Short mmCIF file of N, CA and C in Angstrom, two decimals:
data_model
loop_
_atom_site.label_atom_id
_atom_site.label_comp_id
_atom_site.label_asym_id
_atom_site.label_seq_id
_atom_site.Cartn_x
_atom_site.Cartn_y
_atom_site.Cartn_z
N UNK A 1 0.82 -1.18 0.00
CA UNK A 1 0.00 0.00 0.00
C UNK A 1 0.87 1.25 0.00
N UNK A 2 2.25 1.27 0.69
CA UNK A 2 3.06 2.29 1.23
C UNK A 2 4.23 2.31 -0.35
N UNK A 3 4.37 2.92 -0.58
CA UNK A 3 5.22 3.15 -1.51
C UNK A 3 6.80 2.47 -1.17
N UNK A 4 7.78 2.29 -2.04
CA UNK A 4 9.23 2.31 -1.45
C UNK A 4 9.76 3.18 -0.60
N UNK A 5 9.61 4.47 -1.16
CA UNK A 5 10.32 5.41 -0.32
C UNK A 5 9.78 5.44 1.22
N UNK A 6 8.52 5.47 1.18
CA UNK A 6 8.20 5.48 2.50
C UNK A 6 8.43 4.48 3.53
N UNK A 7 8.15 3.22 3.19
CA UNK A 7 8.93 2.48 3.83
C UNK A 7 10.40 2.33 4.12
N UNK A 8 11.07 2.93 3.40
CA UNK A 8 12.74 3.34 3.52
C UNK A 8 12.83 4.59 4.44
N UNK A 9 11.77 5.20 4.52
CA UNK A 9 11.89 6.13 5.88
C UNK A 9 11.28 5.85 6.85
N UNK A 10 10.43 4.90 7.18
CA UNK A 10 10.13 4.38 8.68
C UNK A 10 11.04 3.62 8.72
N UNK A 11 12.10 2.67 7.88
CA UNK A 11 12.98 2.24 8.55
C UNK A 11 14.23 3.13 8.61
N UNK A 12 14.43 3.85 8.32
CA UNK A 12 15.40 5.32 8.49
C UNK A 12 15.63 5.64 10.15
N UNK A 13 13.84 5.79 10.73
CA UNK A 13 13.27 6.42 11.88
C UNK A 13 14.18 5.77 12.75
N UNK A 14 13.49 4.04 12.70
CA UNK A 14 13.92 3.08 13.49
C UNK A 14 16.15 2.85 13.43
N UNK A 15 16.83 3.07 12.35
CA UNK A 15 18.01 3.15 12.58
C UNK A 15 18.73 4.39 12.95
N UNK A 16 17.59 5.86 12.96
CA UNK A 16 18.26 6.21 13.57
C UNK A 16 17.92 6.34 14.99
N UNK A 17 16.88 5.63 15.60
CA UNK A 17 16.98 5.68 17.06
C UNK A 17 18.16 5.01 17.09
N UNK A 18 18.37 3.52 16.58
CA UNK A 18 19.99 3.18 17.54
C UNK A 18 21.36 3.86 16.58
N UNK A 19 21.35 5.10 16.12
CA UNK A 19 22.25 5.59 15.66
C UNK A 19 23.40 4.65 14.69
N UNK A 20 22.84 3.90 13.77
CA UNK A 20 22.82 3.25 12.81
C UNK A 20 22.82 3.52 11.32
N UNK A 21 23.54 3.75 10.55
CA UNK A 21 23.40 4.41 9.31
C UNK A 21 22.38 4.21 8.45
N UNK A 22 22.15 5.28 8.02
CA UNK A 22 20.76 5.51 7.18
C UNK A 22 20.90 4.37 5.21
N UNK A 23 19.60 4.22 5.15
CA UNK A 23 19.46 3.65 3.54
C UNK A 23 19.27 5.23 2.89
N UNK A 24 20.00 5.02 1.86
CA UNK A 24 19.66 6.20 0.94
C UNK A 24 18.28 5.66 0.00
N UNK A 25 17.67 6.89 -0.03
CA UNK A 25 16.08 7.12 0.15
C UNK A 25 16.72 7.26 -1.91
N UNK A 26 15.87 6.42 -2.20
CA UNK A 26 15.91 6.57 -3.65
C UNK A 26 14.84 8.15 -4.33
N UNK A 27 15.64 8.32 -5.62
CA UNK A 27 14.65 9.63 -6.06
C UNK A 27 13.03 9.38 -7.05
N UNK A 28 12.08 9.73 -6.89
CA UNK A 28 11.21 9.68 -7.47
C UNK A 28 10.94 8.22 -8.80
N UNK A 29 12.24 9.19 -9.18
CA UNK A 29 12.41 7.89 -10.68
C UNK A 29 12.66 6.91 -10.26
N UNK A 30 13.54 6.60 -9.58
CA UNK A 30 13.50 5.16 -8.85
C UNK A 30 12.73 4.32 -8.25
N UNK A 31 12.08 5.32 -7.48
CA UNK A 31 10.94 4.42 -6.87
C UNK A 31 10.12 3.60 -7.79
N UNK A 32 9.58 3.98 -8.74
CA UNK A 32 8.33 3.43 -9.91
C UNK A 32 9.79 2.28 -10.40
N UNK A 33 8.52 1.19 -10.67
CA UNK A 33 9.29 0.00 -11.39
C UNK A 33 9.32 0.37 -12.78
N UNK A 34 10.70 0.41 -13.67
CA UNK A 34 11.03 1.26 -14.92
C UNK A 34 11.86 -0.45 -15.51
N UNK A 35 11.57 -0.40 -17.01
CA UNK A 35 12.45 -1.88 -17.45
C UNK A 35 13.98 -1.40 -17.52
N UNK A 36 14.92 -1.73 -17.28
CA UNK A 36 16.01 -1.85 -17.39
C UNK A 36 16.79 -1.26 -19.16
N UNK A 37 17.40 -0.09 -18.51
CA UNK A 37 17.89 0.37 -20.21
C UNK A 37 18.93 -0.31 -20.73
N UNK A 38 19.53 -1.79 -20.00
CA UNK A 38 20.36 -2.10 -20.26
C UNK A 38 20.61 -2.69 -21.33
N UNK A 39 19.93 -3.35 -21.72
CA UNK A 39 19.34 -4.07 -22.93
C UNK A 39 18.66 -3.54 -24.02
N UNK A 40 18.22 -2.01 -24.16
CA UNK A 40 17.56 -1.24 -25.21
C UNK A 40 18.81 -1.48 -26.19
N UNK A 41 18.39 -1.18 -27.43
CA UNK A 41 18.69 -1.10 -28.52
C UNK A 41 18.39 0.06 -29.25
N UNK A 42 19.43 0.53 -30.24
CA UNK A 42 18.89 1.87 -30.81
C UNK A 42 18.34 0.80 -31.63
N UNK A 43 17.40 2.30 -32.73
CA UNK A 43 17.03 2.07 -34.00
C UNK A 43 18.00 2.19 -34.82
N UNK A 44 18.82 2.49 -35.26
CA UNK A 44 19.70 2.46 -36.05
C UNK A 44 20.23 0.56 -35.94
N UNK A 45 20.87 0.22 -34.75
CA UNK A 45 20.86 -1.01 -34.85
C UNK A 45 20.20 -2.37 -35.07
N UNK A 46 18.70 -1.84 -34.33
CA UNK A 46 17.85 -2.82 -35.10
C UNK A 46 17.13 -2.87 -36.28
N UNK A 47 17.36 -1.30 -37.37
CA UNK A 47 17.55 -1.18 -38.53
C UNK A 47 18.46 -2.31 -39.61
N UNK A 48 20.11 -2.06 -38.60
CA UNK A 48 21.04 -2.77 -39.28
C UNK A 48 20.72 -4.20 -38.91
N UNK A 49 20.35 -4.81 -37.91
CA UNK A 49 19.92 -6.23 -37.42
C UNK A 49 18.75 -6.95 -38.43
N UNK A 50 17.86 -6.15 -39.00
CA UNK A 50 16.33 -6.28 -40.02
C UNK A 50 17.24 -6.88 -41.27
N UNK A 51 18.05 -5.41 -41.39
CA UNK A 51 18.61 -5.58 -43.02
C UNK A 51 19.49 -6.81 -43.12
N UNK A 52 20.48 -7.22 -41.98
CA UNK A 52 21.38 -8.43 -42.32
C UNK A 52 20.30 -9.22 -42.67
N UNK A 53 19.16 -9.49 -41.82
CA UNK A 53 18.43 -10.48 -41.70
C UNK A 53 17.57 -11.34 -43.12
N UNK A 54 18.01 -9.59 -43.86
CA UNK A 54 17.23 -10.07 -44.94
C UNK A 54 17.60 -10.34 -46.11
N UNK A 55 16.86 -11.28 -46.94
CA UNK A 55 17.32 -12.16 -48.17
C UNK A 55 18.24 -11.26 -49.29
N UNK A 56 18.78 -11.79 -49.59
CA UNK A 56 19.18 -10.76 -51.01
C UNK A 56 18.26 -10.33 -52.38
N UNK A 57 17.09 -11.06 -52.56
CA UNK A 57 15.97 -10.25 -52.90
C UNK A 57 14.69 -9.49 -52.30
N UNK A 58 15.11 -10.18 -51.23
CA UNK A 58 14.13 -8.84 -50.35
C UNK A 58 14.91 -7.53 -50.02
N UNK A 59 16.33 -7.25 -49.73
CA UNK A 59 16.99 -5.97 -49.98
C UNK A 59 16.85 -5.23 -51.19
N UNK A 60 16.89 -6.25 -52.25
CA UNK A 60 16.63 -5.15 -53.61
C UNK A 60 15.04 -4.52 -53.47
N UNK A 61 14.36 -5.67 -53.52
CA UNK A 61 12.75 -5.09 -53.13
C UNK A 61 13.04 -3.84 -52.09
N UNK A 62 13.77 -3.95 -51.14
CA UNK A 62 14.11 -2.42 -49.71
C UNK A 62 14.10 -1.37 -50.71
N UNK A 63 15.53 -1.84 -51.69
CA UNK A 63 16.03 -0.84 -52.50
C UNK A 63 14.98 0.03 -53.29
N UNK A 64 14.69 -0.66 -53.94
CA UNK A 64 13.49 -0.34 -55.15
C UNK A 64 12.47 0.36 -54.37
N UNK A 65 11.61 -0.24 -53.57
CA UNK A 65 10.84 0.69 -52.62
C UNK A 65 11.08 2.36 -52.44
N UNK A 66 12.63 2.47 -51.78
CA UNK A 66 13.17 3.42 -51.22
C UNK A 66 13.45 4.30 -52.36
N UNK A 67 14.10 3.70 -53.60
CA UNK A 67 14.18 4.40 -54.46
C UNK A 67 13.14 5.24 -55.21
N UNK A 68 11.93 4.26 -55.20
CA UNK A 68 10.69 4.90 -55.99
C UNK A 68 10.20 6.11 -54.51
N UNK A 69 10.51 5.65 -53.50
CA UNK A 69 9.76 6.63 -52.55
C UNK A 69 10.59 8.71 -52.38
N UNK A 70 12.19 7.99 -52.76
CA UNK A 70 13.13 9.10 -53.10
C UNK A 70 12.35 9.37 -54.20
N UNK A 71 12.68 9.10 -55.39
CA UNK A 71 11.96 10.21 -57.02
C UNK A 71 10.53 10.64 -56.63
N UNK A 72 9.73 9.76 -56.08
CA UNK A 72 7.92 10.18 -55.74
C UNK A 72 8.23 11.24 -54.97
N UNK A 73 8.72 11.29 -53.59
CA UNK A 73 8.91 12.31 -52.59
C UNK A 73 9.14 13.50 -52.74
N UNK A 74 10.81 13.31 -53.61
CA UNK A 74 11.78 14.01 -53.49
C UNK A 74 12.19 14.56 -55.07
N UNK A 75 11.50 14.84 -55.94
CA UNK A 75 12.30 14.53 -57.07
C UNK A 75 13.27 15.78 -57.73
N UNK A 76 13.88 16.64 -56.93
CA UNK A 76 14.77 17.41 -57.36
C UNK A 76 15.81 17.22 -56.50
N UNK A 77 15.99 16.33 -55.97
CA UNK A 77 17.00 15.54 -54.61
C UNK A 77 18.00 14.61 -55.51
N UNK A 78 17.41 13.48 -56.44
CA UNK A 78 17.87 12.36 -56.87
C UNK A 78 17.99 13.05 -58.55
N UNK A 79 18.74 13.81 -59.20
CA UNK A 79 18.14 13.62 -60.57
C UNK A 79 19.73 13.16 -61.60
N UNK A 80 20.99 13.12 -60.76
CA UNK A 80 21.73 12.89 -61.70
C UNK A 80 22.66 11.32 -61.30
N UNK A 81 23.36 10.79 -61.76
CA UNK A 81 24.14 9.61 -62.02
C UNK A 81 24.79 9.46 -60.76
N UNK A 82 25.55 10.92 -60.89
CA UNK A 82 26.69 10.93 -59.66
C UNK A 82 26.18 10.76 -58.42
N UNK A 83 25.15 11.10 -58.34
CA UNK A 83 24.41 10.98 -56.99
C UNK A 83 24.04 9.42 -56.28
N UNK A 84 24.40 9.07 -57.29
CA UNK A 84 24.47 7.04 -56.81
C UNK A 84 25.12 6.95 -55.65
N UNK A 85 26.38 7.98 -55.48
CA UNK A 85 27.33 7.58 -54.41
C UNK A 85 26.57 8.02 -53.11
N UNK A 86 25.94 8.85 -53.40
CA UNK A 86 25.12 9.14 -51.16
C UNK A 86 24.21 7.49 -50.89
N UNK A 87 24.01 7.05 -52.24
CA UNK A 87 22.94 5.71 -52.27
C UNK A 87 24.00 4.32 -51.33
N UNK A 88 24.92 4.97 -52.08
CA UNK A 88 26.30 3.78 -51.43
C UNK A 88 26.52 3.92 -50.38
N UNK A 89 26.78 5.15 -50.28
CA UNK A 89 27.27 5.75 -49.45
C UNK A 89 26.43 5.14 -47.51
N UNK A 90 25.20 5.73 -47.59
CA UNK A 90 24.25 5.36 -46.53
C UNK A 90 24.11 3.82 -46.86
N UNK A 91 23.97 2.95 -47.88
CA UNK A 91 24.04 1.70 -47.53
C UNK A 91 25.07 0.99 -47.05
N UNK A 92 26.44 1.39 -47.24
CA UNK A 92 27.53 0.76 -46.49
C UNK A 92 27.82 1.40 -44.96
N UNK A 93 27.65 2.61 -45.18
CA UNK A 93 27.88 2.97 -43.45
C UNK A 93 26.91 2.42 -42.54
N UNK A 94 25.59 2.54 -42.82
CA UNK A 94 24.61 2.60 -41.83
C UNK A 94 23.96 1.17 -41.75
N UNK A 95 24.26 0.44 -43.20
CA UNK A 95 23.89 -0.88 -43.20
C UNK A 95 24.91 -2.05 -43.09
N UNK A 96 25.46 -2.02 -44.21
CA UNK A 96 26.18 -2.85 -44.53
C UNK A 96 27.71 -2.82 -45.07
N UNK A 97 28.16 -2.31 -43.80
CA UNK A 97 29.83 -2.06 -43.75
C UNK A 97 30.90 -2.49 -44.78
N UNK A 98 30.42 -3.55 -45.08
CA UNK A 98 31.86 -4.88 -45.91
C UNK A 98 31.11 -4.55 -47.46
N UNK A 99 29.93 -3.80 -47.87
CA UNK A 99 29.62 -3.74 -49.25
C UNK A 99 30.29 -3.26 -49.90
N UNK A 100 30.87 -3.62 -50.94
CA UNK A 100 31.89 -3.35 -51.95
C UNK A 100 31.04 -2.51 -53.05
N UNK A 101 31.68 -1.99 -53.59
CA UNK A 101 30.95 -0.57 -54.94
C UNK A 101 30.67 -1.80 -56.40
N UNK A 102 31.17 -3.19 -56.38
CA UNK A 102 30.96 -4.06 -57.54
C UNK A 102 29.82 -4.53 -56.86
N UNK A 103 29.58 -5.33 -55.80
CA UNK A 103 27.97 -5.65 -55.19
C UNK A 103 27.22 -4.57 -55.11
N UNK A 104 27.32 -3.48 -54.58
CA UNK A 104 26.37 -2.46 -54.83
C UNK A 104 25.88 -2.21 -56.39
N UNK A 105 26.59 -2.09 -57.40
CA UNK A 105 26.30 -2.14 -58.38
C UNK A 105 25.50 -3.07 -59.14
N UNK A 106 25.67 -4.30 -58.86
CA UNK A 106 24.59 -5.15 -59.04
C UNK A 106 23.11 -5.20 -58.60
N UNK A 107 23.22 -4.78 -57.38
CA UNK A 107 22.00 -4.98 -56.25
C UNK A 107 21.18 -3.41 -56.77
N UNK A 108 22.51 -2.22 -57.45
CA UNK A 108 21.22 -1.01 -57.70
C UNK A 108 20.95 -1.40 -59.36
N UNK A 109 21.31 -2.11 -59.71
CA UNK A 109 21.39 -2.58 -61.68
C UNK A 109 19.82 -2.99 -61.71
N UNK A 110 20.04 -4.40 -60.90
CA UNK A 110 18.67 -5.03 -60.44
C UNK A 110 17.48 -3.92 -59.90
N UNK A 111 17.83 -3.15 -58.65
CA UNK A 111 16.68 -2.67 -57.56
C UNK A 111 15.97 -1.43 -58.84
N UNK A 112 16.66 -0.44 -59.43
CA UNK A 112 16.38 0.30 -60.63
C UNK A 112 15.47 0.28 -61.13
N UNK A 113 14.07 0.86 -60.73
CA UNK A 113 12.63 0.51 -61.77
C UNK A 113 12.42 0.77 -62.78
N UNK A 114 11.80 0.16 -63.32
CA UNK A 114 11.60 0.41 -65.12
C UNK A 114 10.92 1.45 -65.21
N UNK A 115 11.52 2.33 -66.61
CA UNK A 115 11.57 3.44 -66.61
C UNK A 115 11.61 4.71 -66.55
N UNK A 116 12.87 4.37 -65.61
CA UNK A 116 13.55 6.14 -65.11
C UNK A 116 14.54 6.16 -66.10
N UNK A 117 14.54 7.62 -65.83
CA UNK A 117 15.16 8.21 -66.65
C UNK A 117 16.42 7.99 -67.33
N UNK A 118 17.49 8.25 -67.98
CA UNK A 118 18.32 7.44 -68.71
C UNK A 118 19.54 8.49 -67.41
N UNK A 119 19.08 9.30 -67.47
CA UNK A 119 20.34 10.30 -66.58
C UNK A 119 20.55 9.60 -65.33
N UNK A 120 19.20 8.79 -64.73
CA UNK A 120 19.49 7.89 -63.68
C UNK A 120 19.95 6.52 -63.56
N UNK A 121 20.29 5.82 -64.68
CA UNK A 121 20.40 4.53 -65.09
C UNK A 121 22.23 4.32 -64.59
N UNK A 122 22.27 3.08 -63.33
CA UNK A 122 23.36 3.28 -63.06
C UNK A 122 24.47 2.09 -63.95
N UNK A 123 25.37 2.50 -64.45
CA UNK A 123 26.40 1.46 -64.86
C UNK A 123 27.51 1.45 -64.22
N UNK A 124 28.73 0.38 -65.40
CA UNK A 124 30.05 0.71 -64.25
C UNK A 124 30.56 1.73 -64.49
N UNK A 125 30.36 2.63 -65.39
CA UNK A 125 31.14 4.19 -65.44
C UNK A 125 30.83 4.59 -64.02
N UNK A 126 29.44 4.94 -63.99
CA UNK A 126 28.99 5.32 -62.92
C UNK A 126 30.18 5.23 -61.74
N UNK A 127 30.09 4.08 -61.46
CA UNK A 127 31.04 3.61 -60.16
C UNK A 127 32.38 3.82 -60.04
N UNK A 128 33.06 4.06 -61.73
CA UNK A 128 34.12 3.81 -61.62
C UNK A 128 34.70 5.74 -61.31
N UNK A 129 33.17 6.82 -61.65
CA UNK A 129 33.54 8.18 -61.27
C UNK A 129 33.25 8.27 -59.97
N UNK A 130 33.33 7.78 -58.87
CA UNK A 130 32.80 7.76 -57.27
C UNK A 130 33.94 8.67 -57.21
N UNK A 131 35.22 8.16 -57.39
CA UNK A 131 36.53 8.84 -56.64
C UNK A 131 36.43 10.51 -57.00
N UNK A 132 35.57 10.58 -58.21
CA UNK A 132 36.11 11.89 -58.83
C UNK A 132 35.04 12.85 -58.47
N UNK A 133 33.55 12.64 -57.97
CA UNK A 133 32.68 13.50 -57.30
C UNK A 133 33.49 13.73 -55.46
N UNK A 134 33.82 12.79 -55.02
CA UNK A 134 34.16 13.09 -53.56
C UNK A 134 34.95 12.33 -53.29
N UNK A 135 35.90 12.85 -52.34
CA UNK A 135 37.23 12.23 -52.58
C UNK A 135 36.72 11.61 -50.78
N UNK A 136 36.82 10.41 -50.29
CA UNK A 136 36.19 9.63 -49.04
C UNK A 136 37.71 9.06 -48.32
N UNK A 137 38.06 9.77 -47.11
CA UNK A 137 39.19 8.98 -46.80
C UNK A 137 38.81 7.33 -46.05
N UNK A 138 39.43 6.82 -46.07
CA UNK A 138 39.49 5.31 -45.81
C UNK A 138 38.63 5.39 -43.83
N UNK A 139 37.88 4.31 -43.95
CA UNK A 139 37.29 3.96 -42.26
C UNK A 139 36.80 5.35 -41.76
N UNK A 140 35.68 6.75 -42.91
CA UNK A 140 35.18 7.55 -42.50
C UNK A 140 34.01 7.32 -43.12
N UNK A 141 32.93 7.38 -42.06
CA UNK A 141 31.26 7.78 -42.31
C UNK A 141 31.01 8.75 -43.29
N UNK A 142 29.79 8.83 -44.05
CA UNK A 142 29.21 10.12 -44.90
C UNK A 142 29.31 11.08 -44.15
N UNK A 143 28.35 10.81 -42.73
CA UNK A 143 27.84 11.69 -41.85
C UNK A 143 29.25 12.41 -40.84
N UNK A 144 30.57 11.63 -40.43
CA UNK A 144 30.99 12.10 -39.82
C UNK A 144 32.15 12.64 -40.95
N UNK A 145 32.02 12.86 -42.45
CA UNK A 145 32.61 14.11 -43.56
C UNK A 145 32.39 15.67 -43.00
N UNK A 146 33.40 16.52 -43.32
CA UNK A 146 33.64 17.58 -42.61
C UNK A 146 33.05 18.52 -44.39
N UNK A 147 33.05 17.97 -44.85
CA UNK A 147 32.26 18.85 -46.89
C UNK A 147 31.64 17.32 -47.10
N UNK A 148 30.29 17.24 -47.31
CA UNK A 148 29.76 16.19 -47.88
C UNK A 148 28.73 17.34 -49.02
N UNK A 149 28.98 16.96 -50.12
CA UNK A 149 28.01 17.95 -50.91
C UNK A 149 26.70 17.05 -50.95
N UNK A 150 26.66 16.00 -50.76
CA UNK A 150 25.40 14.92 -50.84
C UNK A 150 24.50 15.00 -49.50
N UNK A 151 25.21 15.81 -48.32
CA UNK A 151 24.75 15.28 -47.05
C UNK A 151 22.37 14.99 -47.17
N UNK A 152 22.63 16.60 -47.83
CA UNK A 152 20.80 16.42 -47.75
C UNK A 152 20.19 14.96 -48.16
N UNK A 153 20.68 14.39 -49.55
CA UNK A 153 20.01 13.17 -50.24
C UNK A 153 20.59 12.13 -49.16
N UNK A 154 21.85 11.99 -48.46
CA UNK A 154 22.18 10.70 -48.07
C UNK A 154 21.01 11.24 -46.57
N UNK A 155 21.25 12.18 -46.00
CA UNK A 155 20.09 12.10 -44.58
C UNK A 155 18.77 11.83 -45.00
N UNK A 156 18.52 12.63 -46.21
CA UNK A 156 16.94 11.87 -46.90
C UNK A 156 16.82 10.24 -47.02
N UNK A 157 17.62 9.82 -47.10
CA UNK A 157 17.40 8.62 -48.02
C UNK A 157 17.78 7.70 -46.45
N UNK A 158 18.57 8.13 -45.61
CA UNK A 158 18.66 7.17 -44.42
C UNK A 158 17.32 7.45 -44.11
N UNK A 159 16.55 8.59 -43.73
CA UNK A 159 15.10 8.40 -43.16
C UNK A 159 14.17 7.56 -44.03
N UNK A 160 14.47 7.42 -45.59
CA UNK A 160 13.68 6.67 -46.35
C UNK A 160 13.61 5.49 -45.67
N UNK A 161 14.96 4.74 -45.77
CA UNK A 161 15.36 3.52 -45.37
C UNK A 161 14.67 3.13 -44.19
N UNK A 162 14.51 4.40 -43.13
CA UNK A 162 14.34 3.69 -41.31
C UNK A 162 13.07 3.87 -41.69
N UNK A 163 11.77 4.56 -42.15
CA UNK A 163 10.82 4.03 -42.71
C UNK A 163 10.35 2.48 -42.90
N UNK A 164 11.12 2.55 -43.91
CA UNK A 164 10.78 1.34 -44.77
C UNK A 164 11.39 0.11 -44.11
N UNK A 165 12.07 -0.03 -43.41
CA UNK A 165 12.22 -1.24 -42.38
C UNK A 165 11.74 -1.39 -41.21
N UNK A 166 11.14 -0.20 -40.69
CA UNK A 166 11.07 -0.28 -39.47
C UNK A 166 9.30 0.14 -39.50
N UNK A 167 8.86 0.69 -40.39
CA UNK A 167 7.43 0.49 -40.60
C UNK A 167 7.22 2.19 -39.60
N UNK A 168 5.84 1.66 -38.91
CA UNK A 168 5.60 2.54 -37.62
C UNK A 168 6.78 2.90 -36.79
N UNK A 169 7.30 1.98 -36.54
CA UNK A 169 8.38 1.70 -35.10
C UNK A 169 9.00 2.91 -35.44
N UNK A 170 9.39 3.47 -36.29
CA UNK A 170 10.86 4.00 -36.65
C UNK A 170 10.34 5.67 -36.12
#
């Protein structure tokens, strides 16, 4: 009926009649039973936990989704070639670390819906000008780049993504 705290101060009363050291009286937040943050998980990780999880044609399906939801949304965001690289870019940092620019290329060849535009159609030129739009030093994030000229489309397109995997949740 008595809360924690209060019972931690009638027995307070009683130790300090025999001059006995006191329990520290927990604060408000403590008192209420709260689940343990020890075990939370960001979203970002159980983003990346969804995506390992999933098939290699259900990622292109991610892809394709995300992509049609970028041009529907967004369509002065996505309109040229070079811009493939923020696409890479947020899928290897935020997803899938070890993706190489020859698997990415396949997986956006495939994800690519029929009939966009030809200015968007990615090949290996495409990939092979990554170095020459932005120069990326080795074991650095998009996001933690000090000049990212892409930053708007790659932060667009990560919120696409946590959307689209994470549904409501996100």
């Amino acid at each position: 009926m008595h809360g924690l705290t209060y019972l931690i101060n009638k027995a307070n009363e009683i130790r300090e009649f025999y001059q006995v050291r006191k329990f520290p009286v927990p604060t408000m937040d403590e008192d209420s039973s709260t689940t343990s943050t020890k075990y939370r998980v960001s979203i970002e990780d159980q983003i990346r936990k969804k995506y390992r999880r999933m098939s290699p044609d259900e990622r292109t399906d991610m892809l394709r989704a995300c992509l049609g939801s970028l041009r529907a949304n967004y369509p002065k965001m996505f309109r040229f070639k070079n811009q493939w690289q923020a696409i890479y870019q947020v899928i290897r940092d935020r997803l899938d670390g070890g993706l190489l620019q020859y698997n990415f290329l396949s997986i956006a060849m495939s994800a690519t819906p029929e009939g966009w535009p030809e200015s968007l159609q990615i090949n290996k030129n495409v990939i092979k000008n990554f170095g020459r739009v932005m120069d990326i030093p080795d074991d650095e994030a998009y996001y933690e780049l000090k000049y990212n000229p892409m930053s708007d489309l790659c932060d667009t397109f990560w919120n696409i993504i946590k959307c689209e995997i994470m549904g409501d949740e996100a």
